[in-house]
Amino acid sequence: MAASSIQILDSIVDFTAKTEVDAITKSLLTSITELTPVGEVVLLDYCDDMQPAFTVLGTNDNSAFQQENIHQIDALLAECLASQAVIQHHTHDHVLIAVPIYYEKEDGVSSILCGRAKSLSQDQRALVAGLTRIYENYQQIIMASERDSFTSLFNRKVLSKKLDLICDRLAQSEATPDSDADSALSPWVCIFDVDHFKQVNDNFGHVFGDEVILLLASLMRQSFSSQDTLFRYGGDEFVVLFQPCSRAMAEQKANAFIANVNARDFGAAQTVTISMGATRIEHGQLSTSVILGYADQALYHAKQNGRNQVAFYDDLLQSGVVKTFVAEDDVELF
């Protein structure tokens, strides 16, 4: 039975009444199962630099697709990624559909909606794709609210969300031997702030201090890869989330950025320096507050031992300078 115009309008109203990403995702999945023959649907987050590359963001049935041949699903997802278009595969008794989703076009496919139905007409397929486009557009509106209004970098809410997603993905993956930890490819969190920023404000005024913040945000965009994610955590505090790389590469990126800051002419202040603290995100390290706590301890050590440098939490732990940080709850660390 075809969905009526009233039903579709009600579905759109339900989408736009939500303000939380999880609620919008649930609304999408519910709308598709209620308005189309798709009985099983799952939304998969995609990141080609992570293993596994796909992780479940939402599903209407935790057992969805368990009866499918894994090769069929892999082929469907691979074709969707390659074509960046809606893909439909037919088997002897059902249809699989995959719809690519973009949150920012320049970043490529961000997630894929995958559905299963006994049959799917052209109009029904168009409705699935259309509902997904509404979801995509509304997600982009939500994402605009997740930018720091002053620097346009991502804000701390997005940082927590991305760290939670990485932790979820690591929880779904198998632990790898840590015998060669230095060469292992891992995500990294790097926190930094401006050395003696209060003095900058006191000596040159808050307008000048704001200019320093904007210049640092610009330097971050110039210095780091498009695969790295940039955040303003608040005030003069910033965070960079490195995509999976080795310890040597993380150190190279951090030191290169410090050198770029040192080389930048900040006008009346002449030179501005920063201190950084970095930590690897590892399997079993499944708490956002703990990860940020490690990076914060490393930053504190860099501040206390000369500034204008990066300190790595694993070095401090191995040398006995710090002990393992244990968060009792999810309180803010800054």
XYZ file of C-alpha atoms in Angstrom:
334
model
C 0.000 0.000 0.000
C 1.409 3.356 -1.053
C 2.138 5.937 1.626
C -0.296 8.845 1.596
C 0.757 12.474 1.345
C -0.504 13.035 4.887
C 1.651 10.195 6.206
C 4.716 11.578 4.463
C 4.057 15.083 5.803
C 3.634 13.654 9.299
C 6.984 11.940 8.908
C 8.675 15.200 7.879
C 7.101 16.963 10.855
C 8.498 14.239 13.099
C 11.991 14.748 11.626
C 12.012 18.489 12.157
C 10.645 18.248 15.693
C 13.856 16.555 16.822
C 17.063 18.313 17.803
C 19.241 15.383 18.900
C 21.103 13.285 16.331
C 20.027 9.961 17.875
C 16.368 11.015 17.861
C 16.567 12.098 14.207
C 18.168 8.775 13.311
C 15.398 6.861 15.068
C 12.794 8.978 13.276
C 14.365 8.153 9.897
C 14.370 4.414 10.549
C 10.781 4.484 11.827
C 9.585 6.526 8.850
C 11.147 4.141 6.342
C 9.659 1.032 7.934
C 6.216 2.634 8.295
C 5.988 4.272 4.856
C 7.749 1.701 2.646
C 7.948 -2.108 2.357
C 11.452 -2.007 3.897
C 11.138 -4.168 7.004
C 14.755 -4.218 8.090
C 16.916 -1.107 8.018
C 20.247 -0.099 9.505
C 22.251 3.150 9.412
C 25.997 2.594 9.200
C 28.648 5.202 9.948
C 31.563 4.991 7.501
C 35.218 5.866 8.079
C 37.761 4.348 5.699
C 40.651 5.060 8.093
C 39.185 2.956 10.893
C 38.740 -0.771 11.434
C 35.992 -1.783 11.159
C 35.179 0.828 8.531
C 31.459 0.570 9.293
C 29.795 0.862 12.677
C 26.083 0.792 13.488
C 24.499 4.174 14.265
C 20.953 2.838 14.449
C 18.721 -0.054 13.434
C 15.078 -1.021 13.755
C 16.048 -4.612 14.545
C 19.248 -5.786 16.212
C 19.049 -9.018 14.201
C 18.676 -7.177 10.888
C 20.579 -8.753 7.987
C 21.822 -11.709 10.037
C 20.398 -14.035 7.406
C 22.247 -12.266 4.619
C 25.386 -13.592 2.994
C 28.167 -11.284 4.222
C 29.531 -11.105 0.677
C 26.186 -9.733 -0.556
C 26.260 -6.949 2.021
C 29.933 -6.177 1.329
C 29.242 -6.009 -2.401
C 26.250 -3.715 -1.851
C 28.192 -1.319 0.377
C 31.260 -1.345 -1.886
C 29.180 -0.481 -4.953
C 27.385 2.290 -3.057
C 30.718 3.822 -1.998
C 32.206 3.515 -5.484
C 29.216 4.975 -7.331
C 28.115 7.381 -4.567
C 24.566 6.626 -5.707
C 21.528 4.665 -4.533
C 22.189 0.968 -5.194
C 19.632 -1.833 -5.349
C 20.506 -5.538 -5.466
C 17.933 -8.253 -6.210
C 18.035 -11.824 -4.909
C 15.563 -14.629 -5.535
C 13.168 -13.544 -2.752
C 14.066 -10.018 -1.619
C 15.705 -6.700 -2.435
C 18.609 -4.894 -0.749
C 18.973 -1.122 -1.040
C 21.845 1.173 -0.012
C 21.648 4.974 0.099
C 24.808 7.092 0.592
C 24.638 9.996 3.055
C 26.843 13.083 3.103
C 27.197 15.449 6.036
C 29.756 17.582 4.180
C 30.064 16.953 0.439
C 33.804 17.590 0.297
C 34.401 14.831 2.851
C 32.719 12.128 0.768
C 30.237 9.529 2.003
C 29.793 9.752 5.779
C 27.273 6.967 6.306
C 25.078 4.523 4.408
C 21.466 3.537 4.954
C 20.964 -0.134 4.158
C 17.491 -1.686 3.855
C 15.897 -5.046 3.073
C 12.444 -5.638 1.567
C 10.545 -8.410 -0.193
C 10.002 -6.062 -3.114
C 10.509 -2.386 -3.848
C 8.879 -0.389 -6.637
C 10.531 2.575 -8.303
C 8.317 5.001 -6.348
C 9.055 3.213 -3.074
C 12.758 3.312 -3.774
C 12.449 7.051 -4.481
C 10.631 7.494 -1.158
C 13.404 5.705 0.763
C 15.995 7.910 -0.942
C 13.898 11.044 -0.371
C 13.439 10.378 3.349
C 17.180 9.792 3.614
C 17.884 13.109 1.856
C 15.631 14.898 4.360
C 17.630 13.246 7.142
C 20.889 14.284 5.458
C 19.772 17.915 5.067
C 18.552 18.143 8.630
C 21.781 16.603 9.892
C 23.671 19.345 8.072
C 21.596 21.952 9.911
C 22.355 20.242 13.210
C 26.049 20.113 12.300
C 26.083 23.864 11.640
C 25.059 24.318 15.272
C 28.014 22.182 16.300
C 30.588 24.710 15.076
C 32.249 27.234 17.335
C 30.671 30.536 16.276
C 33.934 32.490 16.543
C 36.469 30.222 14.799
C 34.123 27.878 12.845
C 36.061 24.928 14.260
C 34.020 22.086 15.743
C 32.925 22.649 19.340
C 33.345 20.463 22.435
C 29.964 18.766 21.956
C 31.172 17.329 18.663
C 34.471 16.294 20.251
C 32.641 14.200 22.848
C 30.433 12.693 20.141
C 33.375 11.751 17.906
C 35.342 10.266 20.810
C 32.288 8.253 21.861
C 31.976 6.950 18.300
C 35.657 5.938 18.191
C 35.277 4.183 21.544
C 32.199 2.326 20.256
C 34.070 1.267 17.129
C 37.051 0.033 19.152
C 34.703 -1.875 21.452
C 33.354 -3.726 18.404
C 36.832 -4.590 17.122
C 39.343 -7.134 18.314
C 42.310 -6.007 20.380
C 45.649 -6.134 18.562
C 48.958 -7.143 20.161
C 50.797 -4.147 21.628
C 54.308 -5.506 21.103
C 55.026 -2.783 18.540
C 52.935 0.059 19.950
C 55.096 2.817 18.429
C 54.353 1.693 14.868
C 50.713 0.790 15.506
C 48.192 3.025 13.736
C 45.890 4.618 16.319
C 43.764 7.747 16.634
C 45.332 10.449 18.812
C 43.928 13.311 20.855
C 46.114 16.412 21.153
C 45.089 19.282 23.443
C 46.887 22.619 23.356
C 46.505 26.143 24.655
C 48.362 29.439 24.427
C 51.231 29.949 26.857
C 50.606 32.920 29.189
C 47.435 33.871 27.315
C 46.268 36.024 30.226
C 49.361 38.167 29.780
C 48.532 38.588 26.097
C 45.075 39.874 27.025
C 46.398 42.034 29.863
C 49.219 43.593 27.827
C 47.483 44.057 24.461
C 43.741 43.883 25.193
C 41.043 41.324 24.568
C 40.544 42.375 20.952
C 44.149 41.432 20.259
C 43.653 38.193 22.198
C 40.691 37.366 19.962
C 42.882 37.989 16.923
C 45.412 35.486 18.282
C 42.625 32.894 18.621
C 41.539 33.465 15.011
C 45.124 33.251 13.733
C 45.653 29.967 15.597
C 42.462 28.525 14.106
C 43.694 29.533 10.651
C 47.105 27.968 11.309
C 45.405 24.743 12.393
C 43.573 24.514 9.062
C 46.813 25.152 7.175
C 48.958 22.787 9.238
C 46.843 19.686 9.707
C 45.506 17.189 7.220
C 41.884 17.322 6.099
C 41.632 13.868 7.677
C 42.361 15.370 11.116
C 39.455 16.970 12.991
C 39.874 20.385 14.599
C 38.049 21.715 17.668
C 37.937 24.812 19.801
C 37.418 23.443 23.277
C 36.859 26.853 24.866
C 38.779 30.070 25.486
C 42.331 29.542 24.244
C 42.077 25.735 24.408
C 42.005 23.682 21.213
C 41.934 19.989 20.366
C 43.107 18.090 17.304
C 41.861 14.556 16.709
C 44.470 12.802 14.551
C 43.195 10.078 12.269
C 44.946 6.715 12.843
C 48.699 7.135 12.554
C 51.906 5.956 14.187
C 53.476 7.548 17.256
C 56.209 9.008 15.033
C 53.663 10.615 12.727
C 51.667 12.039 15.656
C 54.854 13.529 17.073
C 55.829 14.949 13.696
C 52.420 16.593 13.249
C 52.472 18.117 16.737
C 56.018 19.459 16.459
C 55.413 20.809 12.954
C 52.433 22.779 14.241
C 54.438 24.173 17.165
C 57.117 25.264 14.678
C 54.471 26.946 12.502
C 53.148 28.854 15.520
C 56.681 29.917 16.468
C 57.322 31.150 12.938
C 54.086 33.158 12.732
C 54.252 36.913 13.198
C 51.621 37.818 15.786
C 52.134 41.552 15.454
C 52.481 43.498 18.700
C 52.989 40.315 20.726
C 55.805 39.356 18.319
C 55.830 35.688 19.314
C 53.139 33.419 20.704
C 53.875 29.906 21.892
C 51.673 26.948 22.722
C 51.952 23.837 24.873
C 50.454 20.518 23.830
C 49.485 17.226 25.452
C 48.807 14.112 23.398
C 47.497 10.613 24.050
C 46.822 7.562 21.935
C 43.256 6.195 21.836
C 43.642 2.473 22.415
C 41.444 -0.585 22.575
C 40.070 -0.943 26.092
C 40.410 2.812 26.724
C 36.708 3.226 26.272
C 35.841 6.398 28.145
C 35.864 9.883 26.651
C 36.570 11.446 30.046
C 39.574 9.166 30.587
C 41.009 9.939 27.137
C 40.699 13.688 27.686
C 42.125 13.240 31.197
C 45.253 11.585 29.787
C 45.770 14.373 27.245
C 45.173 17.005 29.923
C 47.802 15.465 32.215
C 50.287 15.523 29.351
C 49.448 19.169 28.639
C 49.965 20.047 32.307
C 53.385 18.357 32.215
C 54.364 20.342 29.104
C 53.330 23.546 30.879
C 55.297 22.716 34.007
C 58.460 21.775 32.156
C 59.278 24.677 29.880
C 56.176 25.193 27.686
C 56.353 25.543 23.874
C 56.496 21.753 23.480
C 54.390 18.617 23.231
C 54.261 15.945 25.923
C 52.938 12.424 25.332
C 50.974 10.690 28.051
C 52.473 7.258 27.343
C 55.991 8.668 27.914
C 54.927 10.122 31.265
C 53.295 6.848 32.259
C 56.321 4.749 31.327
C 58.673 7.062 33.203
C 56.478 7.045 36.301
C 55.841 10.797 36.155
C 52.082 10.156 36.181
C 49.910 7.301 37.327
C 46.956 5.911 35.402
C 44.062 8.360 35.388
C 40.761 6.885 36.529
C 37.584 8.927 36.002
C 34.881 8.319 38.600
C 32.174 9.764 36.388
C 31.676 11.952 33.341
C 32.432 15.281 34.974
C 34.061 17.985 32.870
C 37.847 17.944 33.060
C 38.466 21.542 31.995
